[in-house]
Coordinates of C-alpha atoms in Angstrom, one line a residue:
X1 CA -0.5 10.4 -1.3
X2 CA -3.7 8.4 -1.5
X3 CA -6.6 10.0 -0.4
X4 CA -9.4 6.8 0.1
X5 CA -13.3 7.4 -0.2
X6 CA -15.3 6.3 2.7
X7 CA -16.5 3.3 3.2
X8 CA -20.2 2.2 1.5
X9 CA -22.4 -0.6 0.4
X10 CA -22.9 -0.6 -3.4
X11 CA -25.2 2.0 -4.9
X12 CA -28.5 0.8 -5.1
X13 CA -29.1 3.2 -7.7
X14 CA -26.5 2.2 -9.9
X15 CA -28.4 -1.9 -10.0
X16 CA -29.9 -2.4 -13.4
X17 CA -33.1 -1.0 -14.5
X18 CA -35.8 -2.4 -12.8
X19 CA -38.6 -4.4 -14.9
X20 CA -41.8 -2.5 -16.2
X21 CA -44.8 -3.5 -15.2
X22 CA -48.6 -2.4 -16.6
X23 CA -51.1 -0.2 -14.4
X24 CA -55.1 -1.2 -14.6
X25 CA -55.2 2.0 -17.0
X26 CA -52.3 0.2 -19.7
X27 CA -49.8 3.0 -18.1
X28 CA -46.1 1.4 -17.7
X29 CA -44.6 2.2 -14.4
X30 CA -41.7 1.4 -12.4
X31 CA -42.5 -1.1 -9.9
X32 CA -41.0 0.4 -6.1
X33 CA -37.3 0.3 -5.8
X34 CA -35.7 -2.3 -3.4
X35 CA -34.1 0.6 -2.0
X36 CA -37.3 1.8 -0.6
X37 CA -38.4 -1.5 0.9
X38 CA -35.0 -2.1 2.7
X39 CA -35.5 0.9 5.2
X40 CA -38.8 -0.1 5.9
X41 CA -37.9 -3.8 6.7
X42 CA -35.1 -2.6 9.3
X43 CA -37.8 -0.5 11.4
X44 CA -40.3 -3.6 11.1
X45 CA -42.9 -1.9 8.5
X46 CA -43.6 -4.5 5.6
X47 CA -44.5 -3.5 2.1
X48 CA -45.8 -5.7 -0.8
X49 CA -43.2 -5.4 -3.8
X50 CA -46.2 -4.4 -6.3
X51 CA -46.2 -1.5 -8.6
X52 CA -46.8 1.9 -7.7
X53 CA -47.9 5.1 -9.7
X54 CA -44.9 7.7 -10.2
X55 CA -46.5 9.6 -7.7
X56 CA -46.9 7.1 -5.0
X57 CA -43.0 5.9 -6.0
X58 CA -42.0 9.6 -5.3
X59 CA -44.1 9.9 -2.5
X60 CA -43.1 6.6 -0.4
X61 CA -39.5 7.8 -1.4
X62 CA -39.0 10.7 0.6
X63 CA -40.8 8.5 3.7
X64 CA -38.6 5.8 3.6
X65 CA -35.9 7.9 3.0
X66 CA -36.8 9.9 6.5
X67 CA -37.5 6.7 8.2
X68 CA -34.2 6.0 7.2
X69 CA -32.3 8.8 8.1
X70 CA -33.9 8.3 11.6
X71 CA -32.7 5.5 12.2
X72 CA -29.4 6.4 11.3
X73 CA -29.5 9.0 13.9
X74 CA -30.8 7.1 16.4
X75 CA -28.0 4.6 15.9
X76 CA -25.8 7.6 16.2
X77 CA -27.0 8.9 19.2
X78 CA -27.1 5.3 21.2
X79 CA -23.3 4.8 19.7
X80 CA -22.2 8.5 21.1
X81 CA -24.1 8.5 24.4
X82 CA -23.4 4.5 25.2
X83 CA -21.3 5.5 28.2
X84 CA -24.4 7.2 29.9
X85 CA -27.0 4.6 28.5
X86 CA -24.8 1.9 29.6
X87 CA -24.2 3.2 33.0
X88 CA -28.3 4.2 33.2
X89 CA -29.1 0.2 32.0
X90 CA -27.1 -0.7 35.2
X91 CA -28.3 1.1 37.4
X92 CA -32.0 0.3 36.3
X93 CA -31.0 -3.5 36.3
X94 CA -29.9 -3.3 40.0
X95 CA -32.7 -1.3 41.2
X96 CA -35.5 -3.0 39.8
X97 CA -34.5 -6.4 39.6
X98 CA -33.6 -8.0 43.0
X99 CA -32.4 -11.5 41.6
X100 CA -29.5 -9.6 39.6
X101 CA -28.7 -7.3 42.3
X102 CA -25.6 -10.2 44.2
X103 CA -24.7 -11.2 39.8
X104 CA -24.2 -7.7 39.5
X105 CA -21.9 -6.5 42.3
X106 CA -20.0 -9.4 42.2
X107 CA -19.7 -7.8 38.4
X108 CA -18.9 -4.6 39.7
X109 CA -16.0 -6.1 42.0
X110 CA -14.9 -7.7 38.9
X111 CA -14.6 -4.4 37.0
X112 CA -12.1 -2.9 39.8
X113 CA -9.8 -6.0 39.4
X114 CA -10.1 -7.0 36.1
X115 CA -6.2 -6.9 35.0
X116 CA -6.9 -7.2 31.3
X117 CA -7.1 -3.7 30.3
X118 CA -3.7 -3.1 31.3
X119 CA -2.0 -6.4 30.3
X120 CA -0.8 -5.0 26.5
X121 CA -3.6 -7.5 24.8
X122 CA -7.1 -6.6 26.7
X123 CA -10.0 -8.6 25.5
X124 CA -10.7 -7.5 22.1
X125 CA -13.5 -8.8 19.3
X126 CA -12.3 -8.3 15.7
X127 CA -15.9 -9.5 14.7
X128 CA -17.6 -6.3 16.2
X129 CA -16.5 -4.3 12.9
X130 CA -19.5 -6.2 11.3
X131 CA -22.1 -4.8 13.5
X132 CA -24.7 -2.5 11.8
X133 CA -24.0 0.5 13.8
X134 CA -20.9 1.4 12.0
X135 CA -23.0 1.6 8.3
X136 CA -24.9 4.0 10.3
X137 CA -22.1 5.7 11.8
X138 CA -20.7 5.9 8.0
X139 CA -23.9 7.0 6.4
X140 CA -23.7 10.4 9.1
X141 CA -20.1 11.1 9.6
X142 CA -19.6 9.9 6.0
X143 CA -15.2 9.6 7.3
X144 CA -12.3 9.9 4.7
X145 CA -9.1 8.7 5.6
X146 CA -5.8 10.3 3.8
X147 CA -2.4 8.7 4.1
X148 CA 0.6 11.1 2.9
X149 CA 2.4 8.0 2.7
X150 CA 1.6 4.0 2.8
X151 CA 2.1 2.1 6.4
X152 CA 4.0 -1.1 6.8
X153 CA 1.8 -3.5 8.2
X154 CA 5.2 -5.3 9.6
X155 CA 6.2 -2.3 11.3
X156 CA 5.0 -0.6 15.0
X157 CA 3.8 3.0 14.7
X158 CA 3.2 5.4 17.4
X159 CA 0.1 7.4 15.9
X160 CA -0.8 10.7 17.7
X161 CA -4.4 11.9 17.4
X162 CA -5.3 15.9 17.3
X163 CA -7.0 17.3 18.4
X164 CA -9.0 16.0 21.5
X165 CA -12.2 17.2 21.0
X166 CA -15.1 17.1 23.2
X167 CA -14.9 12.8 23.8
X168 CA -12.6 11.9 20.6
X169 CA -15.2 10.2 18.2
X170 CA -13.1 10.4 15.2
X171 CA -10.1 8.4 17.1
X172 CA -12.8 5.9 18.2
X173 CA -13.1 5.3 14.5
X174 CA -9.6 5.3 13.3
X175 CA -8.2 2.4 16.1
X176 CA -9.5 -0.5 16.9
X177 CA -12.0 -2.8 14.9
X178 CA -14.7 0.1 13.4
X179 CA -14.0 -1.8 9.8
X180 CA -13.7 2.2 9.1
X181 CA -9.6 3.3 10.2
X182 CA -6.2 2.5 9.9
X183 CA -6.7 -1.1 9.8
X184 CA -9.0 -1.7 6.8
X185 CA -6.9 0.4 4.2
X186 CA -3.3 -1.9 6.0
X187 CA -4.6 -5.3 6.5
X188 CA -2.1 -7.0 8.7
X189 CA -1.6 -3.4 11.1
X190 CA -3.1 -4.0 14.7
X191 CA -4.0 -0.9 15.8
X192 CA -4.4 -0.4 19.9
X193 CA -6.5 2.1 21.0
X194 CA -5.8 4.0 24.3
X195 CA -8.1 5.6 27.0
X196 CA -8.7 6.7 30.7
X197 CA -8.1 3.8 33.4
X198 CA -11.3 5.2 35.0
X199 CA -13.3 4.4 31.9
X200 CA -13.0 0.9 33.0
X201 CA -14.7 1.7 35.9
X202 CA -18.5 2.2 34.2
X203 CA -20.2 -1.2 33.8
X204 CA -21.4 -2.7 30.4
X205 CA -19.1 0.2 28.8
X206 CA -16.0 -0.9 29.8
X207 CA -16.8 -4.0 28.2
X208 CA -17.8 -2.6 25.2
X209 CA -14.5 -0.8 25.3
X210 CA -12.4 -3.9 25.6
X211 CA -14.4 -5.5 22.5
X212 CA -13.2 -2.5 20.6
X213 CA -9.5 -3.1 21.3
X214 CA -9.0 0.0 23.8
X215 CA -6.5 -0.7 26.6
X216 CA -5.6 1.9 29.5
X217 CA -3.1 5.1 28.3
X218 CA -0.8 4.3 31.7
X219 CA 2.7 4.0 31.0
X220 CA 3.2 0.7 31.7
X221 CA 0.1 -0.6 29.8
X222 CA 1.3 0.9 26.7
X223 CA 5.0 -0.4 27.3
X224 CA 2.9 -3.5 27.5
X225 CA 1.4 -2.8 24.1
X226 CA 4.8 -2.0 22.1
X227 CA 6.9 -5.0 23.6
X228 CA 7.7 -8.3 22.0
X229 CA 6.9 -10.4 24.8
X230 CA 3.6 -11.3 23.2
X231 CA 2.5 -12.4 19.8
X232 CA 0.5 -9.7 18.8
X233 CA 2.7 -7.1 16.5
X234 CA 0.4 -3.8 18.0
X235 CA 1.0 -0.5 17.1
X236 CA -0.4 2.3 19.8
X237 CA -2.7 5.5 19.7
X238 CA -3.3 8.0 21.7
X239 CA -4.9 11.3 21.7
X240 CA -2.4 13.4 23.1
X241 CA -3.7 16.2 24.0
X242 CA -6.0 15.0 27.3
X243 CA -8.5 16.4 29.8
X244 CA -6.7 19.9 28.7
X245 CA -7.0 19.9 25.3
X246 CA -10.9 18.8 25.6
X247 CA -11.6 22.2 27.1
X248 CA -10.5 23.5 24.0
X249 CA -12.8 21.8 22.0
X250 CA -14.6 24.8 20.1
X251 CA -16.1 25.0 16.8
X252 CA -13.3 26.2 14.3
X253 CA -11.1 26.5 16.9
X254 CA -7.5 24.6 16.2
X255 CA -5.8 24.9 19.6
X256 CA -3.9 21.8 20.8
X257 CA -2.0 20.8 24.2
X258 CA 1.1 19.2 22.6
X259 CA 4.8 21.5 23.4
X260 CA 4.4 19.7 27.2
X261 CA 3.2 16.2 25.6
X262 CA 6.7 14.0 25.9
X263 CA 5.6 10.9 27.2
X264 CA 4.4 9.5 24.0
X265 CA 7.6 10.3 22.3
X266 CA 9.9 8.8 25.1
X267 CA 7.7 5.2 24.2
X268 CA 8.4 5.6 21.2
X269 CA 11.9 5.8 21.0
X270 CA 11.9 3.0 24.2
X271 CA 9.9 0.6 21.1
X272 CA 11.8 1.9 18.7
X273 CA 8.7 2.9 16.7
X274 CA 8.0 5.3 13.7
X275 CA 5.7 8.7 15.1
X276 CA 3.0 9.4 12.9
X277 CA 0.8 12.7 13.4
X278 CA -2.4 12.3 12.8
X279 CA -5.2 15.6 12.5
X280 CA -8.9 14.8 12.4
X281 CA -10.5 18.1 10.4
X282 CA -13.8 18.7 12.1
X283 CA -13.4 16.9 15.3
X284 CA -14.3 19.7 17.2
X285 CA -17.6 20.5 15.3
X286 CA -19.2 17.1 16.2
X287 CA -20.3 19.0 19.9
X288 CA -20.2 22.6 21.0
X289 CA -19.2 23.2 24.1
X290 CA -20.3 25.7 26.7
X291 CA -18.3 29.3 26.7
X292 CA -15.6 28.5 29.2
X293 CA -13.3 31.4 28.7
X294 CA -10.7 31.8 32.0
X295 CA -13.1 33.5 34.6
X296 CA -16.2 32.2 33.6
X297 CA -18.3 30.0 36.0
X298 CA -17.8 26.7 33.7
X299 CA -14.3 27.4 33.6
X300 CA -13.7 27.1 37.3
X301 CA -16.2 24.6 37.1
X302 CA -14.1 22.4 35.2
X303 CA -10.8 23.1 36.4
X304 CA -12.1 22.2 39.9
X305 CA -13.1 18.8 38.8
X306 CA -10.0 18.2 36.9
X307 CA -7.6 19.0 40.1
X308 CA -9.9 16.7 42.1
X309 CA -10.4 13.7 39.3
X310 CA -7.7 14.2 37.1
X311 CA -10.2 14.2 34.2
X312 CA -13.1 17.1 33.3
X313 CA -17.4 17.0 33.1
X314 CA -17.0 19.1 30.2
X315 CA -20.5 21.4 29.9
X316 CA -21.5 20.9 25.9
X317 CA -24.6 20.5 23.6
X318 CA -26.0 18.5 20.7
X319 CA -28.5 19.0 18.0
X320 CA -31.2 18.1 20.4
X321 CA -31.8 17.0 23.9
X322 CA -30.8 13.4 23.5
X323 CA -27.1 14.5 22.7
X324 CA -27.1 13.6 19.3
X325 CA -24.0 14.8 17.8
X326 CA -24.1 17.3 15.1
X327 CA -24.2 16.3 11.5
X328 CA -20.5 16.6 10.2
X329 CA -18.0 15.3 7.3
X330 CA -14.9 14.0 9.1
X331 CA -11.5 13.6 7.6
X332 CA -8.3 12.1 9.2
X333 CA -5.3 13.1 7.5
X334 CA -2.2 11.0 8.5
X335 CA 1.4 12.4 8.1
X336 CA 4.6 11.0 7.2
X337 CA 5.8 8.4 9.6
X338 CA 8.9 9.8 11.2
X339 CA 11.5 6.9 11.4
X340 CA 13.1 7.0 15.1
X341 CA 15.9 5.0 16.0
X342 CA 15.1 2.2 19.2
X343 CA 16.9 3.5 22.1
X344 CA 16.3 1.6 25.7
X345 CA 17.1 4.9 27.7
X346 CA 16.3 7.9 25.8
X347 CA 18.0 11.1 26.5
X348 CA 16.2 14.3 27.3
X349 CA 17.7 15.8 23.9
X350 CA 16.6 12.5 21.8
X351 CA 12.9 13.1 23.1
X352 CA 13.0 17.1 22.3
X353 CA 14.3 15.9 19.0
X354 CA 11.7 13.6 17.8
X355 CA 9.0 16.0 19.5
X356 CA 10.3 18.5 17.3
X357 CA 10.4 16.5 13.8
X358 CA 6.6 15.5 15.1
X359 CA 5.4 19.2 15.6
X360 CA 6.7 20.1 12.2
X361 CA 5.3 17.6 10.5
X362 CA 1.6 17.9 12.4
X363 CA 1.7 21.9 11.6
X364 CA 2.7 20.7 7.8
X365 CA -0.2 18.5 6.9
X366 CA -3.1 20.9 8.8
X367 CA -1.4 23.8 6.8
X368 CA -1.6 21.3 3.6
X369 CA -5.0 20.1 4.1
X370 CA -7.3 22.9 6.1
X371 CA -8.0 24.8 3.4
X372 CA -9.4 21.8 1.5
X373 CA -11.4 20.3 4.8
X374 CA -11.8 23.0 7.1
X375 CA -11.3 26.5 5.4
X376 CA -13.3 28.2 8.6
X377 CA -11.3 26.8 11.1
X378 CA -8.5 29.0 12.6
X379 CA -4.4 28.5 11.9
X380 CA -2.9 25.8 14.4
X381 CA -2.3 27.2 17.8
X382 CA 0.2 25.1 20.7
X383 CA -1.3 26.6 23.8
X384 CA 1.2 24.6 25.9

């Protein structure tokens, strides 16, 4: 087992010791840390490098170090609520600038028959793993990865994601090009993300989505994925547990919709790739959603849009108005791969088979790890 630290920029703190420098009074000081001035630059604010009394050092400390941390959570909150913002920036754009309005639903037109989310191979950027939101993402989520055993970067994996949660941040992390996941710790493993055709509907986001590697979770998109008919050696994941599972999404709750879940399994075997569980301790502390017990007015609520959209408007909260998700340590804790055997035509007992072996070893690594990443949360729960 290897159980890898999150990834950071060296420690500032750990640089040499700085040079002393004389106050008018003879006192030796510290001149002011780099570390203070780097905050400061990001926001705009510029401070001469000159020395500083211990008290001033402490005191411009603790403001960069708030100026800092609000950034980070503004970069946070833009990264979690980009599907709204980018949808809002649309919508402004059209209304308010005439000259755009014929670019823009030609764009729109595009969106609706744009084949490449569903091709196997999408549109994606590797390069978008260097953007400076994902430091900030690090610096507040502060994600670990643990592998119970190393990957083959020249083999195809079926990973499966648990649980849901409220809009699966912590499998946003682990696929794709995040410079955070699967991928950086097994250079040479592609990693495809998978989502909701109708994400591919909202414009700006869907593109956004692309760049990240995230391809549609129809069946014959990810058949797409796992062939050999391109030159891209992919491996698939998918959050299994869908619309249903995301109504389950409360705090310390461990309640997942995966005794039904086949299809996955069936792709696997078709590919003739190794299943490889994958539990993501605190997923469901990142937003709290609404009560929506059975019989409750949300519940219905929800349910009602699900028959009708075949997806949920799930009623939840942040730490503030803005949506800003709540401050959280997440760990992803990947299982065993379980090696499956490549059959073109799977049988209903092959697929209850594998299912089986992928259960067992999913309930083994939360009963492994909980107590060490989530002691509060409750034992692991199939609800269906």
């Amino acid at each position: 087992m290897t159980d890898t630290p999150p990834h950071s920029e060296d420690n500032p703190r750990s640089a040499s010791a700085p040079a002393v420098c004389a106050t008018a009074t003879g006192e030796q000081t510290e001149p002011l840390s780099w570390r203070y001035f780097r905050p400061l630059l990001v926001v705009g604010i510029r401070v001469p490098t000159v020395g500083f009394s211990e008290e001033w050092t402490a005191y411009l400390g603790r403001v960069t170090d708030f100026l800092q941390e609000t950034l980070t959570t503004a970069m946070v909150t833009i990264w979690a609520t980009s599907p709204v913002l980018a949808l809002m920036i649309y919508v402004f754009l059209m209304v308010y600038f005439k000259a755009l309005r014929t670019l823009l639903v030609v764009y729109l037109v595009f969106c609706f028959f744009d084949p490449r989310p569903y091709d196997g191979v999408g549109r994606r950027i590797s390069h978008i793993h260097k953007l400076p939101i994902w430091t900030h993402v690090n610096a507040y989520f502060q994600p670990k990865m643990v592998f119970e055993e190393a990957l083959d970067p020249k083999k195809k994996y079926v990973f499966g994601a648990h649980p849901h949660g409220v809009i699966s941040y912590v499998a946003q992390l682990i696929a794709g090009t995040t410079g955070l996941g699967i991928e950086s710790h097994f250079p040479g493993l592609v990693v495809r993300g998978v989502t909701m055709p109708v994400t591919f509907f909202i414009p700006l986001f869907r593109d956004y989505v692309l760049a990240m590697g995230c391809l549609s979770c129809d069946r014959n998109s990810i058949r797409r994925i796992l062939s050999n008919r391109h030159k891209l050696h992919q491996s698939l994941l998918v959050v299994v547990g869908g619309a249903d599972e995301s109504m389950l999404a409360h705090e310390h709750s461990a309640d997942l919709v995966l005794l039904k879940r086949r299809g996955f399994v069936r792709e696997a075997i078709r590919a003739g790739c190794d299943l490889v569980p994958i539990y993501n301790f605190n997923e469901n502390s990142i937003y709290r959603l609404v009560p929506n017990h059975p019989g409750t007015l949300t519940h219905r609520f929800e349910m009602a849009v699900k028959r009708v959209c075949g997806f949920t408007f799930l009623l939840f909260y942040g730490r503030n108005f803005c949506f800003t998700p709540f401050k959280t340590q997440l760990t992803s804790v990947v299982g065993r791969p379980i090696r499956v055997k490549a059959d073109r035509d799977p049988s209903a007992a092959d697929i209850a088979y594998y299912h089986g072996l992928y259960v067992e070893e999913l309930s083994r690594i939360y009963a492994k790890y909980k107590p060490k990443y989530a002691p509060n949360d409750a034992d692991l729960r199939f609800v269906a």
